[in-house]
Coordinates of C-alpha atoms and ligand atoms in Angstrom, one line a residue:
M1 CA -3.3 -5.8 10.0
G2 CA -2.1 -2.5 9.0
R3 CA -3.4 -0.4 11.8
L4 CA -1.9 2.8 11.1
H5 CA -2.2 4.0 14.5
R6 CA -0.1 6.2 16.6
V7 CA 0.5 6.1 20.3
V8 CA 1.6 9.4 21.7
L9 CA 4.5 9.1 24.1
R10 CA 3.7 11.6 26.8
K11 CA 6.9 10.7 28.6
F12 CA 8.9 12.4 26.0
P13 CA 10.4 15.7 26.9
T14 CA 8.4 18.7 25.8
S15 CA 9.5 20.0 22.5
R16 CA 8.2 21.9 19.5
C17 CA 6.9 18.6 18.3
V18 CA 4.8 18.0 21.4
N19 CA 3.0 21.2 21.0
R20 CA 2.6 20.7 17.3
Y21 CA 1.0 17.3 17.6
S22 CA -0.8 17.6 20.9
T23 CA -4.2 17.7 19.2
A24 CA -3.6 14.6 17.3
T25 CA -2.3 13.0 20.4
L26 CA -5.4 13.7 22.5
S27 CA -7.8 12.5 19.9
S28 CA -5.8 9.4 19.3
S29 CA -5.6 8.7 23.0
A30 CA -9.4 9.0 23.2
R31 CA -9.8 6.5 20.4
M32 CA -7.4 4.2 22.1
M33 CA -9.9 3.7 24.9
S34 CA -12.5 2.0 22.8
L35 CA -12.0 -1.7 22.6
N36 CA -14.0 -3.7 20.1
A37 CA -16.0 -6.9 20.8
R38 CA -13.1 -9.2 20.0
N39 CA -10.8 -7.4 22.3
R40 CA -8.9 -6.1 19.2
I41 CA -8.1 -2.8 20.7
S42 CA -8.7 0.0 18.4
L43 CA -5.5 1.7 19.0
M44 CA -6.0 4.7 16.9
L45 CA -2.9 6.5 18.0
T46 CA 0.2 7.8 16.3
A47 CA 3.3 8.0 18.2
F48 CA 4.4 11.3 19.5
V49 CA 7.9 10.4 18.6
V50 CA 6.9 8.8 15.4
G51 CA 4.4 11.4 14.6
C52 CA 7.0 14.0 15.3
F53 CA 9.4 12.1 13.1
I54 CA 7.2 11.2 10.2
F55 CA 4.9 14.2 10.1
G56 CA 7.3 16.8 11.5
Q57 CA 10.5 16.0 9.8
A58 CA 9.2 14.5 6.7
S59 CA 6.5 17.0 5.8
H60 CA 7.4 20.1 7.6
T61 CA 11.2 20.1 7.1
A62 CA 10.9 18.7 3.7
E63 CA 14.5 19.5 2.7
K64 CA 15.9 17.0 5.2
D65 CA 16.1 13.3 4.5
V66 CA 14.5 11.2 7.2
S67 CA 16.7 8.6 8.9
Y68 CA 15.3 5.6 10.7
S69 CA 18.6 4.7 12.3
K70 CA 18.1 2.6 15.4
F71 CA 14.4 2.4 14.9
Q72 CA 13.2 -1.2 15.3
I73 CA 10.2 -3.2 14.0
W74 CA 8.8 -5.6 16.6
R75 CA 6.2 -8.3 16.2
I76 CA 4.0 -9.8 18.8
T77 CA 1.2 -12.4 18.8
P78 CA -0.4 -12.4 22.2
R79 CA -1.2 -16.0 23.2
T80 CA -3.8 -15.2 25.7
K81 CA -6.3 -12.4 26.5
D82 CA -4.1 -11.5 29.5
E83 CA -1.0 -11.2 27.3
N84 CA -3.0 -9.1 24.9
S85 CA -4.1 -6.7 27.6
N86 CA -0.6 -6.6 29.1
F87 CA 0.8 -5.7 25.6
F88 CA -1.5 -2.8 25.2
R89 CA -1.1 -1.7 28.8
A90 CA 2.7 -1.8 28.3
I91 CA 2.7 0.3 25.2
Q92 CA -0.2 2.6 25.9
S93 CA 1.7 5.2 27.8
Y94 CA 4.1 5.5 24.9
E95 CA 3.6 6.5 21.4
T96 CA 4.5 3.9 19.0
E97 CA 3.0 3.1 15.6
I98 CA 1.2 -0.1 15.0
W99 CA 1.7 -0.9 11.3
K100 CA -0.2 -4.1 11.0
D101 CA -2.5 -6.3 12.9
I102 CA -3.4 -9.4 11.1
T103 CA -6.0 -11.7 12.6
T104 CA -6.1 -15.4 12.0
G105 CA -8.8 -17.3 13.8
T106 CA -8.5 -15.9 17.4
N107 CA -4.9 -14.8 17.1
T108 CA -3.8 -11.3 16.1
E109 CA -0.3 -10.6 15.1
Y110 CA 0.9 -7.0 15.7
T111 CA 3.8 -5.4 13.9
F112 CA 4.9 -2.1 15.3
L113 CA 7.6 0.5 15.0
V114 CA 9.6 1.2 18.1
P115 CA 11.7 4.4 18.1
P116 CA 15.1 4.2 19.8
Q117 CA 14.2 6.4 22.8
I118 CA 11.6 4.0 24.1
Q119 CA 13.1 0.6 23.4
T120 CA 14.7 0.0 26.8
E121 CA 11.6 0.9 28.7
I122 CA 9.2 -1.1 26.6
K123 CA 11.5 -4.1 26.8
R124 CA 11.5 -3.8 30.6
K125 CA 7.7 -3.5 30.7
F126 CA 7.3 -6.5 28.4
N127 CA 9.6 -8.6 30.6
V128 CA 7.7 -7.6 33.7
A129 CA 4.4 -8.4 32.1
N130 CA 5.7 -11.6 30.5
V131 CA 4.9 -10.4 27.0
S132 CA 7.1 -12.1 24.4
Y133 CA 8.0 -10.3 21.2
V134 CA 10.3 -10.8 18.2
V135 CA 12.5 -8.0 16.9
E136 CA 11.8 -8.4 13.2
I137 CA 14.1 -5.5 12.1
S138 CA 16.8 -4.5 14.5
D139 CA 17.8 -1.4 12.6
L140 CA 15.3 0.0 10.2
Q141 CA 17.7 2.3 8.4
T142 CA 20.1 -0.6 7.7
A143 CA 17.2 -2.6 6.3
I144 CA 16.3 0.4 4.1
N145 CA 19.9 0.8 3.0
E146 CA 20.1 -2.8 2.0
E147 CA 16.7 -3.0 0.3
N148 CA 17.5 -1.7 -3.1
P149 CA 21.2 -2.2 -4.0
V150 CA 22.5 0.1 -6.7
T151 CA 22.5 -1.6 -10.1
A152 CA 23.4 -0.5 -13.6
N153 CA 19.8 -0.2 -14.3
N154 CA 18.5 1.8 -11.4
N155 CA 21.3 4.2 -11.1
S156 CA 23.0 5.1 -14.3
W157 CA 22.3 6.4 -17.8
F158 CA 22.6 2.8 -19.0
L159 CA 19.7 2.0 -21.3
N160 CA 18.7 -1.4 -22.2
S161 CA 20.5 -1.7 -25.4
T162 CA 19.3 -5.1 -26.7
F163 CA 16.5 -3.3 -28.5
D164 CA 16.1 -2.0 -31.9
N165 CA 17.9 1.4 -32.3
N166 CA 14.8 3.0 -33.7
K167 CA 12.8 2.4 -30.5
T168 CA 13.0 4.1 -27.2
A169 CA 15.2 2.2 -24.8
H170 CA 14.4 1.7 -21.2
R171 CA 16.0 1.1 -17.8
M172 CA 13.4 -1.2 -16.3
D173 CA 14.1 -4.5 -14.6
W174 CA 12.6 -6.5 -11.7
T175 CA 15.7 -7.0 -9.7
S176 CA 15.6 -3.5 -8.3
Y177 CA 13.1 -0.8 -7.4
H178 CA 12.9 2.0 -9.9
R179 CA 12.2 5.7 -9.7
L180 CA 9.2 7.1 -11.5
D181 CA 11.2 8.3 -14.5
D182 CA 12.3 4.7 -15.2
I183 CA 8.8 3.4 -14.8
Y184 CA 7.3 6.0 -17.1
G185 CA 10.2 5.6 -19.5
Y186 CA 9.4 1.9 -19.7
L187 CA 5.7 2.7 -20.4
D188 CA 6.8 5.0 -23.3
Y189 CA 9.0 2.3 -24.6
L190 CA 6.2 -0.3 -24.6
A191 CA 3.7 2.1 -26.2
D192 CA 6.3 2.9 -28.9
T193 CA 7.4 -0.7 -29.5
Y194 CA 4.0 -2.5 -29.3
P195 CA 1.5 0.0 -30.6
K196 CA -1.0 -2.7 -31.6
I197 CA -1.2 -4.0 -28.0
V198 CA -0.4 -1.0 -25.7
Q199 CA -2.1 2.3 -25.4
L200 CA -0.7 4.7 -22.9
I201 CA -3.6 6.8 -21.5
N202 CA -2.9 10.1 -19.7
I203 CA -5.8 10.4 -17.3
G204 CA -4.7 13.6 -15.5
A205 CA -2.1 15.0 -13.2
S206 CA -1.1 14.6 -9.6
Y207 CA -1.0 17.4 -7.1
E208 CA 2.6 18.2 -8.0
N209 CA 1.7 17.9 -11.7
R210 CA 3.1 14.5 -12.5
T211 CA 1.2 12.6 -15.2
L212 CA -1.2 9.9 -14.1
Y213 CA -1.0 7.0 -16.6
V214 CA -3.2 4.0 -17.3
V215 CA -1.8 1.4 -19.6
H216 CA -4.4 -0.2 -21.8
I217 CA -3.3 -3.6 -23.0
S218 CA -5.5 -5.5 -25.5
H219 CA -5.1 -8.2 -28.1
P220 CA -4.5 -6.8 -31.6
S221 CA -7.7 -8.7 -32.7
S222 CA -9.9 -7.2 -30.0
I223 CA -12.7 -4.9 -31.0
P224 CA -12.6 -1.9 -28.6
D225 CA -14.9 -2.0 -25.6
T226 CA -16.4 -5.4 -26.2
K227 CA -14.6 -7.6 -23.8
P228 CA -14.7 -8.0 -20.1
A229 CA -11.9 -5.9 -18.6
I230 CA -9.5 -6.2 -15.6
W231 CA -8.4 -3.1 -13.7
I232 CA -5.2 -3.2 -11.6
D233 CA -3.9 -0.2 -9.7
A234 CA -0.7 0.2 -7.7
G235 CA 1.3 2.7 -5.8
V236 CA -1.6 4.1 -3.9
H237 CA 0.5 4.2 -0.8
A238 CA 3.9 5.6 -1.5
R239 CA 6.1 3.4 0.7
E240 CA 4.7 0.1 -0.6
W241 CA 7.3 -0.2 -3.3
I242 CA 6.6 -3.8 -4.2
S243 CA 3.2 -2.7 -5.5
P244 CA 4.4 -0.7 -8.6
A245 CA 7.1 -3.2 -9.1
L246 CA 4.5 -6.0 -9.4
A247 CA 2.2 -3.8 -11.6
T248 CA 5.1 -3.2 -14.0
Y249 CA 6.0 -6.8 -14.0
I250 CA 2.4 -7.7 -15.0
I251 CA 2.5 -5.1 -17.8
H252 CA 5.8 -6.6 -18.9
Q253 CA 4.5 -10.1 -19.0
L254 CA 1.3 -9.3 -20.7
V255 CA 2.9 -7.2 -23.4
E256 CA 6.3 -8.8 -24.0
D257 CA 5.8 -12.5 -23.5
P258 CA 3.9 -14.0 -26.3
A259 CA 3.2 -17.1 -24.1
N260 CA 0.7 -14.9 -22.3
E261 CA -1.4 -14.2 -25.3
G262 CA -4.3 -16.2 -23.8
L263 CA -4.7 -13.6 -21.1
L264 CA -5.2 -10.9 -23.7
L265 CA -7.8 -13.0 -25.5
S266 CA -9.7 -13.5 -22.2
A267 CA -9.8 -9.9 -21.2
D268 CA -8.8 -6.3 -21.8
W269 CA -6.4 -4.9 -19.2
Y270 CA -6.2 -1.5 -17.7
I271 CA -3.2 -1.1 -15.4
M272 CA -2.3 2.1 -13.4
P273 CA 1.2 1.3 -12.0
V274 CA 1.6 4.5 -9.9
M275 CA -1.6 6.2 -8.6
N276 CA 0.4 8.4 -6.2
P277 CA 3.5 9.5 -8.1
D278 CA 4.2 12.4 -5.8
G279 CA 4.3 10.2 -2.7
Y280 CA 6.3 7.6 -4.5
E281 CA 9.0 10.0 -5.5
Y282 CA 9.0 11.5 -2.0
S283 CA 9.5 8.0 -0.5
H284 CA 12.6 7.6 -2.7
V285 CA 14.2 10.9 -2.0
K286 CA 13.1 12.1 1.4
N287 CA 11.3 9.6 3.6
R288 CA 11.3 5.9 2.7
L289 CA 8.2 5.4 4.9
W290 CA 6.0 8.1 3.5
R291 CA 2.4 6.8 2.9
K292 CA 0.1 9.6 1.7
S293 CA 0.0 11.9 -1.3
R294 CA 1.8 15.2 -1.1
S295 CA -1.0 17.7 -1.3
E296 CA -1.2 20.6 1.0
T297 CA -3.8 20.2 3.6
G298 CA -5.6 22.6 6.0
S299 CA -2.6 22.2 8.3
R300 CA 0.5 24.2 7.6
K301 CA 2.7 21.5 9.0
C302 CA 1.2 18.3 7.7
R303 CA 0.9 17.3 4.1
G304 CA -0.7 14.5 2.2
V305 CA -4.0 12.7 2.0
D306 CA -4.4 8.9 2.4
L307 CA -5.8 8.2 -1.1
N308 CA -7.2 4.9 0.2
R309 CA -9.5 6.9 2.5
N310 CA -10.5 9.5 -0.1
F311 CA -12.8 7.4 -2.4
G312 CA -16.4 8.4 -2.5
F313 CA -18.2 5.5 -0.9
Q314 CA -19.0 5.7 2.8
W315 CA -16.3 8.4 2.9
G316 CA -15.5 9.7 6.4
D317 CA -16.8 6.7 8.3
R318 CA -14.8 4.5 10.7
G319 CA -11.1 3.9 10.1
S320 CA -10.4 7.2 8.5
Y321 CA -9.4 10.5 10.1
A322 CA -10.2 14.2 9.7
D323 CA -6.9 15.3 11.2
P324 CA -4.5 16.3 8.4
C325 CA -1.6 15.1 10.5
A326 CA -3.1 11.6 10.8
I327 CA -1.5 8.9 8.7
S328 CA -4.9 7.9 7.4
F329 CA -6.1 11.5 6.7
R330 CA -9.2 11.2 4.5
G331 CA -9.0 14.6 2.9
I332 CA -11.5 17.4 3.2
K333 CA -14.2 15.6 1.1
A334 CA -14.6 12.5 -0.9
F335 CA -12.5 12.7 -4.1
S336 CA -10.8 15.9 -3.0
E337 CA -7.5 14.7 -4.5
P338 CA -6.6 14.9 -8.2
E339 CA -5.2 11.3 -8.1
S340 CA -8.4 9.7 -6.7
I341 CA -10.8 11.7 -8.8
A342 CA -8.9 11.1 -12.1
T343 CA -8.8 7.4 -11.3
S344 CA -12.4 7.1 -10.4
N345 CA -13.5 9.1 -13.5
F346 CA -11.6 6.8 -15.7
I347 CA -13.0 3.7 -14.0
L348 CA -16.5 5.0 -14.2
K349 CA -16.2 5.4 -18.0
K350 CA -15.4 1.7 -18.2
S351 CA -17.4 0.4 -15.3
N352 CA -19.7 -1.7 -17.4
L353 CA -16.7 -3.6 -18.8
I354 CA -14.5 -3.9 -15.7
K355 CA -15.3 -7.2 -13.9
L356 CA -12.3 -7.4 -11.7
Y357 CA -10.8 -4.6 -9.6
L358 CA -7.4 -5.3 -8.0
T359 CA -5.6 -2.7 -6.0
L360 CA -2.0 -3.7 -5.0
H361 CA -0.7 -2.8 -1.5
S362 CA 1.7 -4.1 1.1
F363 CA 2.2 -5.7 3.5
G364 CA 0.5 -8.7 5.0
Q365 CA 0.2 -11.5 2.4
A366 CA -3.6 -11.3 2.2
V367 CA -6.3 -10.7 -0.3
L368 CA -8.9 -8.5 1.3
I369 CA -12.6 -8.5 0.3
P370 CA -15.0 -5.6 0.9
W371 CA -16.5 -4.2 2.9
G372 CA -13.8 -2.3 4.7
H373 CA -16.1 0.5 5.9
S374 CA -18.3 -1.9 7.9
A375 CA -18.1 -5.5 9.2
T376 CA -21.0 -6.6 7.0
L377 CA -20.4 -8.5 3.8
P378 CA -21.6 -7.9 0.2
S379 CA -24.3 -10.3 -0.9
D380 CA -21.9 -12.1 -3.3
Y381 CA -19.0 -12.2 -0.8
G382 CA -19.0 -16.0 -1.3
D383 CA -18.2 -15.6 -5.0
M384 CA -15.3 -13.2 -4.3
L385 CA -13.9 -15.5 -1.6
A386 CA -14.0 -18.6 -3.8
L387 CA -12.3 -16.9 -6.7
A388 CA -9.5 -15.4 -4.5
K389 CA -8.9 -18.7 -2.8
S390 CA -8.6 -20.5 -6.0
A391 CA -6.3 -17.7 -7.5
T392 CA -3.9 -17.7 -4.6
S393 CA -3.8 -21.4 -4.3
T394 CA -1.4 -21.4 -7.2
F395 CA 1.4 -19.5 -5.3
Q396 CA 4.7 -21.3 -5.0
H397 CA 6.7 -18.9 -2.8
Y398 CA 4.3 -17.1 -0.5
K399 CA 1.1 -18.2 1.4
F400 CA -1.7 -15.6 1.3
K401 CA -4.7 -15.4 3.5
V402 CA -8.1 -14.5 2.0
G403 CA -10.9 -12.8 3.8
N404 CA -13.0 -9.8 4.6
V405 CA -11.0 -6.8 5.3
A406 CA -12.7 -5.7 8.4
A407 CA -12.2 -9.2 9.9
L408 CA -8.6 -9.8 8.8
F409 CA -7.5 -6.2 9.2
Y410 CA -9.4 -3.2 10.4
R411 CA -12.0 -0.8 9.3
A412 CA -11.0 1.5 6.4
S413 CA -13.7 3.8 5.1
G414 CA -13.2 5.5 1.7
N415 CA -11.0 2.8 0.4
S416 CA -10.9 2.2 -3.3
A417 CA -12.0 -1.4 -3.3
D418 CA -15.2 -0.6 -1.4
W419 CA -15.9 2.2 -3.9
A420 CA -15.2 -0.2 -6.9
K421 CA -17.6 -2.7 -5.4
S422 CA -20.2 0.1 -4.8
I423 CA -20.3 1.0 -8.5
G424 CA -21.1 -2.6 -9.4
I425 CA -17.8 -4.2 -10.2
K426 CA -18.3 -7.9 -9.5
Y427 CA -14.9 -8.9 -8.1
C428 CA -13.0 -6.3 -6.0
Y429 CA -9.9 -7.0 -3.9
T430 CA -7.2 -5.2 -2.0
V431 CA -4.1 -7.3 -2.3
E432 CA -1.5 -6.9 0.5
L433 CA 1.8 -8.2 -0.9
P434 CA 4.7 -9.5 1.2
A435 CA 7.2 -7.2 3.0
K436 CA 8.6 -6.8 6.5
G437 CA 7.6 -3.5 7.9
F438 CA 7.0 -2.1 4.3
I439 CA 10.6 -3.0 3.5
L440 CA 11.2 -5.9 1.0
P441 CA 14.7 -6.5 -0.4
A442 CA 14.6 -6.1 -4.2
S443 CA 15.7 -9.8 -4.6
N444 CA 12.1 -10.6 -3.6
I445 CA 10.4 -8.7 -6.5
L446 CA 10.6 -11.6 -8.9
P447 CA 9.3 -14.4 -6.6
V448 CA 6.4 -12.2 -5.4
S449 CA 5.7 -11.2 -9.0
Q450 CA 5.9 -14.7 -10.4
D451 CA 3.5 -16.0 -7.7
F452 CA 1.0 -13.2 -8.3
F453 CA 1.2 -13.4 -12.1
S454 CA 0.1 -17.1 -11.9
A455 CA -3.1 -15.9 -10.2
L456 CA -4.1 -13.9 -13.2
D457 CA -4.8 -17.1 -15.2
V458 CA -7.5 -17.9 -12.7
F459 CA -8.9 -14.4 -12.5
A460 CA -8.9 -13.9 -16.3
A461 CA -10.6 -17.3 -16.9
E462 CA -13.5 -16.2 -14.5
V463 CA -13.8 -12.8 -16.0
A464 CA -14.0 -14.2 -19.5
T465 CA -17.2 -16.0 -18.6
L466 CA -19.0 -12.7 -17.6
H467 CA -21.1 -10.7 -19.9
V468 CA -20.4 -7.1 -20.6
Ligands
0X9_501 O1 -5.1 0.6 5.3 C1 -5.1 0.5 4.1 O2 -5.4 1.3 3.3 C2 -4.8 -0.9 3.6 N1 -3.6 -1.5 4.2 S1 -2.2 -0.8 4.0 O3 -1.3 -1.3 5.0 N2 -1.6 -1.2 2.6 O4 -2.3 0.6 4.1 C3 -5.9 -1.9 3.7 C4 -7.2 -1.4 3.1 C5 -8.3 -2.3 3.3 N3 -9.0 -2.5 2.1 C6 -10.3 -2.6 2.0 N4 -11.0 -2.2 2.9 N5 -10.8 -3.2 0.9
ZN502 ZN1 -1.4 0.3 1.2

């Protein structure tokens, strides 16, 4: 899944964009030639059109909002090797962006973005080659517009007034996606209202100087730094909005529902709801499908580092890119980014206590187990697999796959879960939450969150048995 690869469309008329992205195009095309043993073609390309669109418009012409009008999301699961080859042959002369490839057994499902200009021609090629596909989203901009309906809480000065006047009010709910101010306002509210349970820790600042917060949640009776701890981070990738929404739901449940006291007795919790606040805001105001951070790179025209390729374990290896215009740009060195270094420094200080590392992403409905940098498995892979299977078996609304990231998805060097495993954290997972092409109507926040929250009982019970 989640191949963030571009395919450059050479058929497109020459424009400023062609020249601007020709280097990325060539290197991507070269990568496209290498097939792996399972015939899962390593299509490491970013669409010329999409590249132009996402990198050009979104990063270079930052003042202009990006529209995805008439862009479509297609899904295909080739049934045979021939169909698989026909699919790649049909799209390889274009440049489209494959967002996900998820492998189950011998089948791989590809989800990809199809810009309007190439839809007719790709359709014709698929028909000729007998490749069947499903149009999952027929107009991406419409799906974006309908994703997060305006409510009193996410678009007004309305503050939740059911609370004591002496306390800070907040605008948070889990029926809409919220801007960073609302999320941070809620964290302030919690720290103010529940000082015996919640400690809001400022661990540094983002590239654009937004505060990076970790919420420490512990039982009032806990003696500091004596219990096994659980770390959860979210919002690493800007466009994966369900991730901070779930993280704040977890915070809400742990802090505000006394029925969850047992979870605080089992473990201490460190939750970072938005690791990439600059990208998150950018995805709200400029480009809904922005993924990276917003730091300036060596390239004048392309901004942002993929924070999930910037962590310092096997940094720079397969599945990460040196090209600042690539969607999985790894940065100029490991931990080059203020967001990843602040996070890792904090985790290192607590690494003897943290027994479970969860990083929330979307999409794909999968719990991914290291390693992502190589196809080998950690020696205790079996323990991680068993715990994740048992935790996700509780889900009522969504079915999740569990497995090694390189097998279910693709290689991803410098990802945070690999790094967490490398520093000795016992259970490390990347969670890919549900969405369709990164878009998930806000009405799904609660069902996703309720499912996932139920898994925490299983995770916390295991963590509680481990020595610190
Ligand atoms: O590519 C990524 O960074 C993740 N997928 S996403 O679509 N959310 O961008 C997957 C990362 C893989 N995780 C591990 N290797 N543990
Ligand atoms: Zn992600």
